[in-house]
Amino acid sequence: MPGSGEASESRQTMQSGYIRWFIGAVALVGLILIGQLAQLQLIQGARYQALADGNRVRQTVLRAPRGAIYDRHGELLARNVANFDLVAVPARMPKKPQDRQQVYDELSRIMQRSTDDLQKQIEKDGRQSPAPVLIQPNVERDVALAIEERMSKLQGVNLETNPVREYVDQGYLAHFLGYTGRVSGDDLKAHPDYQQTDYIGKVGLERAYESDLRGRDGAEQTEVDATGKPIKVLASKDSAPGNSLRLSIDFGLEKIMAESLTKYMTAAGSTRAAGVALNPQTGEILAVVNVPTYDTNLFAKGIKQEAYTSLVNNPDRPLFNKVTAGGYPIGSTIKPLVSLAALQEGVINNSTTINDTGKIEVVNIYDPSIVYTFKGWKPEGLGLVNVYRAIAMSSDVFFYYVGGGYQDFRGLGISRLLKYYNLFGFGQKTGIDSGDEAAGYVPTPEKRKQQTGEDWGTGNTYNMSIGQDDMRVSPLQLAVAIAAIANNGKVTRPHMVSAVIDTQGKVVREIKPEVVREGFLSQANIEIVKQGMRQTMLEGTGCCSTNREVPVPVSGKTGTAETSSEGYDGKNPRTRPHAWFEAFAPSDNPEIVVVALVENSGEGAEYALPVVRDTLKWYFTVGKQPR
């Protein structure tokens, strides 16, 4: 039956078409799936693997211990203590809004802060930022424990151990050790390899030797499970501790000088004082004291505004480094230096004598009826004095003659006087390695004309010759200048760090003495001035307690510097003169120079000399004993 055969063939043809269509559709779907799989694995595989790793791998910074700071005998001055920082990495936090919100809610309960504040803080640079954000520094231990217990609910949040500084110097060396603090925006620009959670040296030696002290951070990658619990360490890189500093400071001497300065400052009714001791042969700083001082630990973890305001508003300026940045009239302590200038220039020799009658009178060349009187400290005068006695008895009249000239006696004049002040380092920074110093101020005829419109007069030169006028010098500058007498003519650069050492105490780098200037003084003239300074202690204004109490010969010079052109008014304590004293010992082979300043106190012999005496006594007795 041909009809039925044709129908059967037609049905077979239709079924075959359906099968081919079905196979084609399956093949098409298969191709699409294969394409998608290839896309996922070959093209986007690395991206999704990284995202998966981000959820299961926790990266932790292993902070490098900062190097410690020691005194010359190994006494610890600055160290590290444990500290916890709460940190979040936005890119590692949950992607789903509801999961992310749960993290913020959990943090809010722990930290007692609003979720909105936390979210704004963490996401300030965007939700995909890979940079760690410091949520809370200096987390208290009990809070840190609570965070650790809930870490499984805090994806993307971590508790980092970030050691901070602890200063154990009791504030004695605050202005020189400096302190560390959290990096600022400016710090990050200067040090792009630092993170926002890092600490950096802000001032003082901490800043000056940052590259030595810092060390190199390490890192650790840990695999965690879905709850955030660590499974195993995948990779780690050890941190490298920073090197330490060994200072030239003798901390025992530091404390003795500070105690003595405070004692005599209080006795004088003063509230500010400073002192410095250094080795004149090497420039090593042995002690530096500012009174009052402050506790650098207040800054190490971030000072509270109330405490900072109190320090800033304190009229005695505890934050101010008087030793290096202070500018003071130095009075008669400058006379040994003026003597050297006059001897070098041939204005005087060791036989030159001048009659100190207690004053000199200068007639105005334009109006003879006007007479200027320049007085010495002793109204009746000191009689005939040579350079030895002029230094020992601090003859103002002698140095009026020597500096500015009088009648037939031709003095140095301001140009030559300025030349030697410059050679001794006045008006310049000393270059001390702790930084934070001022250049001081040395007036000149040009400066005076520019600033006041007034011409320079002989009277200005007279005052400059006895350490007055507008001249301003720091205690450190004066110590460096006097050291040039003690070491026979070398101006050295002062320094506080004697060596950079590793964790085993091995010297990595030694700080060697540096001579800034020499050759401008003759040995013969230096010996003349040294003898005059020795006579000060034997029979002059510095006689005689030091001779009895210090077991070696001492050479020195007193200074009482006026702080007001009108003199002390009897009421305002800030118009009282500054008390100064400078000395070196032993006289024949000096190994220490000491300068003491008690602000607005009175006579140098009464309030500053005892500080130098106490310092030298300890140095040559207790300080020489084995430690």
XYZ file of C-alpha atoms in Angstrom:
627
model
C 0.000 0.000 0.000
C 1.922 2.916 -1.279
C -0.138 5.450 0.668
C 0.724 4.006 4.032
C 4.403 3.697 3.104
C 4.631 7.342 2.190
C 3.074 8.369 5.500
C 5.535 6.265 7.451
C 8.479 7.794 5.595
C 7.149 11.296 6.279
C 6.893 10.599 10.007
C 10.479 9.276 10.055
C 11.682 12.416 8.287
C 9.951 14.668 10.840
C 11.383 12.706 13.793
C 14.853 12.919 12.306
C 14.504 16.733 11.996
C 13.408 17.026 15.638
C 16.398 14.990 16.736
C 18.795 17.118 14.681
C 17.244 20.274 16.086
C 17.497 18.932 19.650
C 21.095 17.875 19.151
C 21.890 21.276 17.726
C 20.259 23.044 20.663
C 22.148 20.857 23.156
C 25.371 21.524 21.293
C 24.702 25.265 21.335
C 24.010 25.259 25.073
C 27.130 23.173 25.578
C 29.205 25.643 23.612
C 27.813 28.523 25.671
C 28.603 26.723 28.921
C 32.099 25.876 27.734
C 32.602 29.507 26.743
C 31.454 30.742 30.130
C 33.665 28.224 31.887
C 36.631 29.347 29.815
C 35.792 32.957 30.649
C 35.688 32.180 34.362
C 38.771 30.013 34.526
C 41.070 31.432 31.909
C 40.224 35.102 31.772
C 38.716 36.004 35.155
C 40.144 33.108 37.137
C 42.998 35.099 38.662
C 40.596 37.811 39.792
C 38.189 35.405 41.484
C 41.045 33.455 43.020
C 42.353 36.680 44.529
C 38.895 37.480 45.882
C 38.650 34.008 47.391
C 42.105 34.337 48.906
C 41.130 37.693 50.335
C 38.406 35.960 52.296
C 40.476 33.009 53.469
C 43.958 34.591 53.812
C 44.723 37.133 56.517
C 47.810 39.267 56.112
C 49.437 40.664 59.252
C 52.249 43.193 59.537
C 55.022 42.061 61.870
C 56.252 45.306 63.357
C 59.979 45.755 63.637
C 61.116 46.679 67.152
C 62.486 50.214 67.204
C 66.063 50.499 68.408
C 66.587 51.513 72.031
C 68.547 54.519 73.331
C 71.248 54.171 76.001
C 73.616 56.508 77.817
C 77.401 56.105 77.545
C 77.430 53.459 80.291
C 74.577 51.389 78.861
C 71.806 52.801 81.045
C 68.485 52.512 79.230
C 66.788 55.816 78.340
C 64.142 54.829 75.757
C 62.551 51.461 75.004
C 59.471 49.880 73.412
C 56.311 48.663 75.156
C 53.446 46.594 73.773
C 50.568 48.488 72.258
C 47.466 47.430 70.321
C 45.946 49.173 67.319
C 42.522 48.307 65.912
C 42.790 48.370 62.120
C 40.415 47.695 59.222
C 41.115 47.059 55.538
C 37.976 48.146 53.624
C 38.676 45.863 50.632
C 38.708 42.799 52.891
C 35.421 43.524 54.601
C 32.182 41.715 53.514
C 30.855 42.702 50.094
C 27.180 42.279 50.927
C 25.746 45.374 52.624
C 23.934 43.356 55.294
C 27.099 41.395 56.178
C 29.160 44.583 56.262
C 26.566 46.204 58.513
C 26.865 43.300 60.935
C 30.607 44.010 61.247
C 29.898 47.667 61.986
C 27.247 46.737 64.540
C 29.648 44.375 66.299
C 32.393 47.024 66.334
C 29.922 49.561 67.676
C 29.089 47.337 70.655
C 32.752 46.738 71.441
C 34.063 50.270 70.935
C 31.005 52.124 72.259
C 30.834 54.228 69.109
C 28.062 54.787 66.597
C 27.992 52.595 63.492
C 27.739 55.708 61.295
C 30.964 57.131 62.713
C 32.755 53.844 62.246
C 31.546 53.467 58.681
C 32.572 57.013 57.727
C 35.993 56.514 59.272
C 36.679 53.158 57.622
C 35.238 53.983 54.200
C 36.630 57.505 53.872
C 38.850 56.353 50.964
C 36.254 54.011 49.480
C 35.007 50.489 50.149
C 37.632 48.934 47.887
C 40.615 50.712 49.438
C 43.427 48.231 50.227
C 45.108 50.636 52.677
C 44.724 49.835 56.384
C 42.612 52.345 58.318
C 43.407 53.018 61.968
C 40.108 52.699 63.839
C 41.422 53.058 67.377
C 45.033 53.486 68.541
C 46.310 52.383 71.942
C 43.487 49.930 72.620
C 43.209 49.030 76.294
C 44.041 45.418 77.145
C 40.508 44.474 78.266
C 39.068 45.901 75.028
C 41.729 44.042 73.035
C 40.639 40.772 74.661
C 37.001 41.472 73.776
C 38.000 42.098 70.163
C 39.988 38.862 70.003
C 36.964 36.904 71.284
C 34.735 38.350 68.533
C 37.266 38.264 65.699
C 35.225 35.645 63.802
C 32.489 38.274 63.392
C 34.870 41.022 62.319
C 35.899 40.165 58.767
C 38.423 42.680 57.446
C 39.215 43.963 60.937
C 42.442 43.150 62.723
C 44.131 43.866 66.036
C 47.760 44.752 65.357
C 50.581 44.779 67.860
C 52.328 48.105 67.271
C 54.978 48.863 69.924
C 55.238 52.440 71.170
C 58.001 54.296 72.924
C 58.430 54.481 76.659
C 60.949 57.013 77.937
C 62.578 56.104 81.236
C 64.795 59.193 81.550
C 62.273 60.860 83.913
C 62.068 63.822 81.572
C 65.679 64.903 82.098
C 66.504 64.548 78.405
C 63.063 65.245 76.958
C 64.170 68.089 74.674
C 66.941 65.988 73.147
C 65.632 62.443 72.971
C 62.477 63.829 71.397
C 59.546 61.475 70.891
C 57.774 59.364 68.296
C 54.225 59.856 67.069
C 51.758 58.539 64.527
C 52.677 59.455 60.950
C 50.988 62.545 59.554
C 50.061 63.391 55.973
C 53.322 65.295 55.584
C 55.261 62.336 56.987
C 53.676 60.012 54.434
C 54.639 62.353 51.600
C 58.240 62.368 52.793
C 58.225 58.616 53.537
C 55.904 56.888 51.035
C 57.020 53.471 52.288
C 55.339 54.097 55.674
C 51.738 53.118 56.473
C 49.063 55.222 58.158
C 49.379 53.115 61.300
C 53.162 53.567 61.647
C 55.031 55.618 64.207
C 57.868 57.957 63.269
C 60.381 60.150 65.095
C 58.876 63.608 65.398
C 61.606 65.677 67.070
C 65.037 65.344 68.646
C 67.239 62.294 68.243
C 64.191 60.170 67.449
C 63.752 62.195 64.285
C 67.413 62.801 63.444
C 68.233 59.075 63.627
C 64.910 57.735 62.299
C 66.531 55.672 59.539
C 68.780 53.933 62.078
C 66.147 53.359 64.740
C 63.189 52.253 62.634
C 64.112 48.784 61.409
C 62.226 46.856 58.713
C 58.728 45.421 59.180
C 57.962 41.801 58.334
C 54.691 40.164 57.234
C 52.723 36.957 57.790
C 49.994 35.325 55.662
C 47.647 33.034 57.590
C 44.880 30.860 56.174
C 41.648 31.169 58.145
C 38.384 29.287 58.031
C 34.931 30.729 57.406
C 34.736 31.938 61.014
C 38.091 33.719 60.811
C 39.897 31.120 62.932
C 43.552 30.607 61.889
C 44.291 27.279 60.213
C 47.922 27.534 59.153
C 50.649 29.999 58.250
C 51.072 30.190 54.491
C 54.095 32.479 54.333
C 56.059 34.786 56.577
C 58.874 37.291 56.417
C 60.666 38.148 59.637
C 61.011 41.734 60.735
C 64.468 43.254 61.193
C 64.860 45.253 64.418
C 66.193 48.782 64.249
C 69.646 49.698 65.472
C 70.087 51.383 68.833
C 71.842 54.599 69.846
C 74.584 54.874 72.414
C 74.781 58.456 73.605
C 77.756 60.354 74.982
C 75.482 61.444 77.846
C 76.447 60.379 81.355
C 73.022 60.003 82.938
C 74.430 60.240 86.450
C 76.020 63.583 85.600
C 72.765 64.631 83.936
C 70.789 64.077 87.141
C 73.336 65.837 89.356
C 73.380 68.923 87.134
C 69.574 69.001 86.986
C 69.245 68.674 90.761
C 71.791 71.432 91.394
C 70.228 73.775 88.825
C 66.820 73.267 90.385
C 68.197 73.862 93.883
C 69.894 77.182 93.103
C 67.151 78.304 90.757
C 64.652 77.860 93.597
C 66.951 79.618 96.055
C 67.134 82.599 93.706
C 63.362 82.756 93.288
C 63.785 81.965 89.602
C 61.739 79.487 87.544
C 63.990 78.799 84.560
C 67.496 77.408 84.187
C 69.716 75.512 81.776
C 73.080 73.822 81.713
C 75.413 71.887 79.436
C 78.582 69.856 79.890
C 80.738 68.637 77.018
C 84.111 67.110 76.259
C 86.144 69.938 74.665
C 88.455 67.514 72.880
C 85.728 65.602 71.021
C 82.587 67.731 71.152
C 80.705 64.926 72.939
C 77.807 66.188 75.037
C 78.049 64.796 78.581
C 74.950 66.447 80.086
C 72.216 68.844 78.914
C 69.573 70.217 81.253
C 66.462 72.323 80.753
C 64.449 73.371 83.799
C 61.506 73.012 83.779
C 61.137 69.993 81.548
C 58.242 67.738 80.535
C 57.340 64.061 80.180
C 57.779 62.848 76.590
C 55.568 59.839 77.368
C 52.637 62.248 77.115
C 53.371 62.539 73.391
C 54.351 58.932 72.675
C 50.765 57.636 72.543
C 49.131 60.900 71.475
C 48.839 63.724 73.967
C 45.407 64.833 75.136
C 44.438 68.388 74.247
C 44.083 69.457 77.884
C 47.624 68.328 78.744
C 49.059 69.945 75.603
C 47.296 73.247 76.272
C 48.651 73.238 79.825
C 52.228 72.806 78.577
C 51.896 75.465 75.864
C 50.357 78.025 78.221
C 52.876 77.482 81.016
C 54.754 80.832 81.352
C 57.986 78.966 82.126
C 57.826 77.306 78.683
C 58.707 73.695 79.581
C 58.572 72.670 75.898
C 61.241 75.226 74.935
C 64.810 73.966 74.569
C 66.778 76.680 76.358
C 70.138 74.952 75.890
C 70.106 75.048 72.091
C 67.334 77.435 71.054
C 67.492 80.016 73.837
C 68.950 83.443 73.081
C 70.413 85.306 76.059
C 72.771 88.170 76.842
C 75.811 86.383 78.285
C 77.515 89.205 80.134
C 81.092 88.832 81.344
C 81.439 85.201 80.257
C 82.448 86.663 76.889
C 85.531 88.450 78.284
C 87.998 85.571 77.773
C 86.994 85.518 74.102
C 87.395 89.296 73.734
C 90.821 88.957 75.386
C 91.850 86.408 72.774
C 90.663 88.655 69.955
C 92.644 91.613 71.354
C 95.769 89.504 71.864
C 95.549 88.047 68.354
C 95.097 91.480 66.779
C 97.941 93.013 68.772
C 95.657 95.482 70.571
C 97.103 94.257 73.891
C 99.776 91.894 75.135
C 100.232 90.235 78.495
C 101.977 93.367 79.842
C 99.341 95.924 78.819
C 97.765 97.680 81.814
C 94.716 99.908 82.063
C 93.585 101.934 85.071
C 90.092 100.825 86.074
C 88.641 103.840 87.882
C 85.144 102.409 87.984
C 83.900 104.181 84.862
C 84.735 105.926 81.614
C 83.093 109.071 80.332
C 82.592 109.818 76.642
C 81.767 113.322 75.425
C 79.299 113.660 72.557
C 81.336 114.928 69.603
C 78.413 117.041 68.380
C 77.351 118.429 71.754
C 80.116 118.614 74.422
C 77.496 119.231 77.095
C 76.326 115.648 76.688
C 78.522 113.127 78.474
C 77.924 109.371 78.342
C 79.049 107.360 81.361
C 79.914 103.673 81.127
C 80.262 102.127 84.550
C 82.150 99.122 85.830
C 80.665 96.703 88.354
C 82.790 98.161 91.165
C 82.079 101.909 91.641
C 85.505 102.733 93.105
C 87.300 100.800 90.399
C 89.826 97.976 90.404
C 92.968 100.067 89.813
C 95.668 98.989 87.378
C 94.751 95.725 85.663
C 96.420 93.611 83.006
C 94.668 90.938 80.958
C 95.078 88.271 83.666
C 93.568 90.419 86.401
C 90.948 91.859 84.016
C 89.620 88.340 83.396
C 89.943 87.244 87.025
C 88.237 90.339 88.456
C 85.923 90.878 85.455
C 86.966 94.473 84.781
C 84.343 96.137 82.602
C 86.506 99.217 82.120
C 89.419 97.157 80.765
C 87.153 95.618 78.129
C 85.595 98.980 77.231
C 89.115 100.087 76.309
C 89.972 96.815 74.557
C 86.732 96.546 72.599
C 85.872 100.105 71.655
C 88.989 102.103 72.500
C 89.188 105.181 74.730
C 91.076 108.454 74.346
C 94.546 107.517 73.037
C 93.967 103.777 73.377
C 92.908 102.167 70.104
C 90.616 99.179 70.652
C 89.486 96.388 68.422
C 86.525 98.247 66.973
C 83.303 96.601 65.953
C 84.580 95.025 62.696
C 87.350 93.038 64.350
C 85.149 92.215 67.323
C 82.521 90.766 64.991
C 85.187 88.832 63.113
C 86.112 86.861 66.233
C 82.553 86.410 67.426
C 81.924 84.795 64.063
C 85.039 82.616 64.364
C 83.897 81.376 67.771
C 80.512 80.449 66.280
C 78.154 83.117 67.588
C 75.258 83.930 65.289
C 75.464 80.419 63.781
C 73.974 77.037 64.557
C 76.410 74.620 66.154
C 75.146 71.670 64.089
C 74.309 69.479 67.096
C 72.850 66.167 65.934
C 69.626 66.456 67.952
C 68.454 69.378 65.788
C 66.101 72.056 67.153
C 68.522 74.912 67.670
C 68.677 78.609 66.951
C 71.523 80.624 65.475
C 71.297 83.342 68.107
C 71.842 86.967 67.194
C 74.900 89.164 66.777
C 74.031 92.813 66.020
C 76.006 94.716 63.417
C 76.014 98.358 62.316
C 74.152 97.351 59.142
C 71.465 95.446 61.027
C 70.979 98.287 63.488
C 70.586 100.832 60.719
C 68.148 98.630 58.842
C 66.041 97.744 61.902
C 66.028 101.004 63.854
C 67.348 103.655 61.483
C 70.046 104.465 64.068
C 73.783 104.650 63.461
C 76.185 102.435 65.377
C 77.988 104.239 68.172
C 81.041 103.546 70.313
C 78.696 102.822 73.195
C 77.266 99.899 71.261
C 80.762 98.502 70.822
C 81.448 98.937 74.538
C 78.360 96.949 75.423
C 79.178 94.258 72.860
C 82.619 93.939 74.476
C 81.086 92.870 77.793
C 78.381 90.576 76.391
C 75.513 93.050 76.436
C 73.731 95.198 73.821
C 71.358 93.087 71.670
C 73.703 90.123 71.374
C 71.962 86.779 72.069
C 73.713 83.454 72.594
C 72.574 79.973 73.650
C 74.242 78.043 76.490
C 75.448 75.462 73.947
C 77.031 78.120 71.729
C 78.879 79.533 74.741
C 80.071 76.060 75.770
C 81.406 75.375 72.255
C 83.241 78.730 72.242
C 84.828 78.147 75.674
C 85.770 74.620 74.582
C 87.906 76.273 71.879
C 90.007 77.781 74.670
C 90.159 74.512 76.593
C 91.254 72.428 73.568
C 93.817 74.974 72.326
C 91.949 76.584 69.460
C 89.510 74.169 67.841
C 85.802 74.893 67.369
C 84.212 71.425 67.379
C 80.748 70.294 66.330
C 78.838 69.077 69.398
C 77.099 65.720 69.227
C 75.065 63.500 71.527
C 75.287 60.150 69.741
C 78.650 58.416 70.066
C 77.717 55.259 68.155
C 74.943 53.398 66.353
C 74.895 49.788 67.596
C 73.063 46.619 66.564
C 71.015 44.255 68.759
C 74.207 42.491 69.855
C 75.864 45.726 70.945
C 78.240 45.736 67.981
C 79.127 49.169 66.610
C 77.495 49.731 63.225
C 78.657 53.317 62.865
C 80.824 55.433 65.126
C 80.244 59.182 65.315
C 83.682 60.739 65.108
C 84.738 64.196 66.333
C 84.483 66.970 63.776
C 86.513 70.170 63.851
C 84.588 73.048 62.317
C 87.320 75.683 62.534
C 90.877 75.995 63.839
C 94.119 77.867 63.330
C 92.851 81.347 64.172
C 94.361 81.486 67.672
C 97.997 81.203 68.744
C 98.966 78.810 71.512
C 100.756 81.578 73.402
C 97.638 83.754 73.516
C 95.459 80.829 74.545
C 97.799 80.153 77.489
C 97.497 83.781 78.627
C 93.716 83.557 78.712
C 93.803 80.159 80.405
C 95.931 81.651 83.169
C 93.473 84.508 83.582
C 90.594 82.040 83.917
C 92.576 80.021 86.449
C 93.170 83.176 88.488
C 89.401 83.716 88.508
C 89.082 80.599 90.655
C 92.121 81.307 92.834
C 91.704 84.971 93.712
C 89.039 86.454 91.477
C 85.248 86.510 91.221
C 85.068 82.680 91.235
C 87.067 82.153 94.414
C 87.116 79.925 96.367
C 84.622 77.111 97.155
C 85.398 75.251 93.931
C 89.067 74.962 94.886
C 88.085 73.315 98.159
C 85.497 70.871 96.795
C 86.670 69.839 93.329
C 89.753 67.570 93.445
C 91.354 68.991 90.262
C 92.362 72.534 89.209
C 89.460 74.438 87.630
C 89.514 77.478 85.320
C 86.396 79.581 84.889
C 84.614 82.870 84.481
C 81.576 84.448 86.086
C 78.869 86.319 84.225
C 76.004 88.534 85.359
C 74.025 89.669 82.333
C 71.596 92.576 82.488
C 68.166 91.810 81.054
C 66.858 95.365 81.016
C 68.476 98.556 79.825
C 67.053 100.219 82.938
C 68.414 97.570 85.297
C 66.449 95.625 87.912
C 63.450 97.688 88.992
C 63.024 95.821 92.281
C 59.551 94.606 91.321
C 59.458 92.735 88.037
C 61.471 89.511 88.460
C 62.011 89.351 84.699
C 64.241 92.440 84.934
C 66.694 90.725 87.268
C 69.986 89.775 85.617
C 70.817 86.284 84.386
C 73.424 84.375 86.384
C 76.096 82.599 84.303
C 79.188 80.566 84.985
C 81.564 78.763 82.636
C 84.479 76.499 83.509
C 86.777 73.750 82.283
C 88.832 71.183 84.158
C 91.465 70.027 84.803
C 93.036 73.356 83.962
C 96.208 71.888 82.459
C 94.520 69.161 80.373
C 90.780 69.876 80.150
C 88.346 66.989 79.655
C 85.104 68.730 80.549
C 83.534 72.153 79.930
C 80.489 73.186 81.968
C 78.185 76.168 81.417
C 75.289 77.005 83.755
C 72.554 79.622 83.391
C 69.959 80.588 85.998
C 67.559 83.060 84.426
C 66.601 86.277 86.220
C 68.324 85.270 89.432
C 71.149 87.683 90.238
C 74.907 87.304 90.477
C 76.636 84.541 88.507
C 78.999 83.805 91.393
C 76.065 83.277 93.757
C 73.675 81.164 91.716
C 75.423 79.698 88.638
C 78.895 78.974 90.009
C 77.608 76.493 92.637
C 75.904 74.487 89.889
C 79.171 74.158 87.957
C 81.004 73.317 91.183
C 78.530 70.532 92.063
C 78.712 69.153 88.525
C 82.507 69.069 88.449
C 82.721 67.631 91.955
C 80.520 64.679 91.001
C 82.302 64.189 87.656
C 85.778 63.955 89.214
C 84.722 61.837 92.202
C 81.674 59.622 91.698
C 81.838 59.854 87.913
C 85.359 58.440 87.823
C 84.412 55.282 89.700
C 83.947 52.057 87.685
C 80.361 51.364 86.571
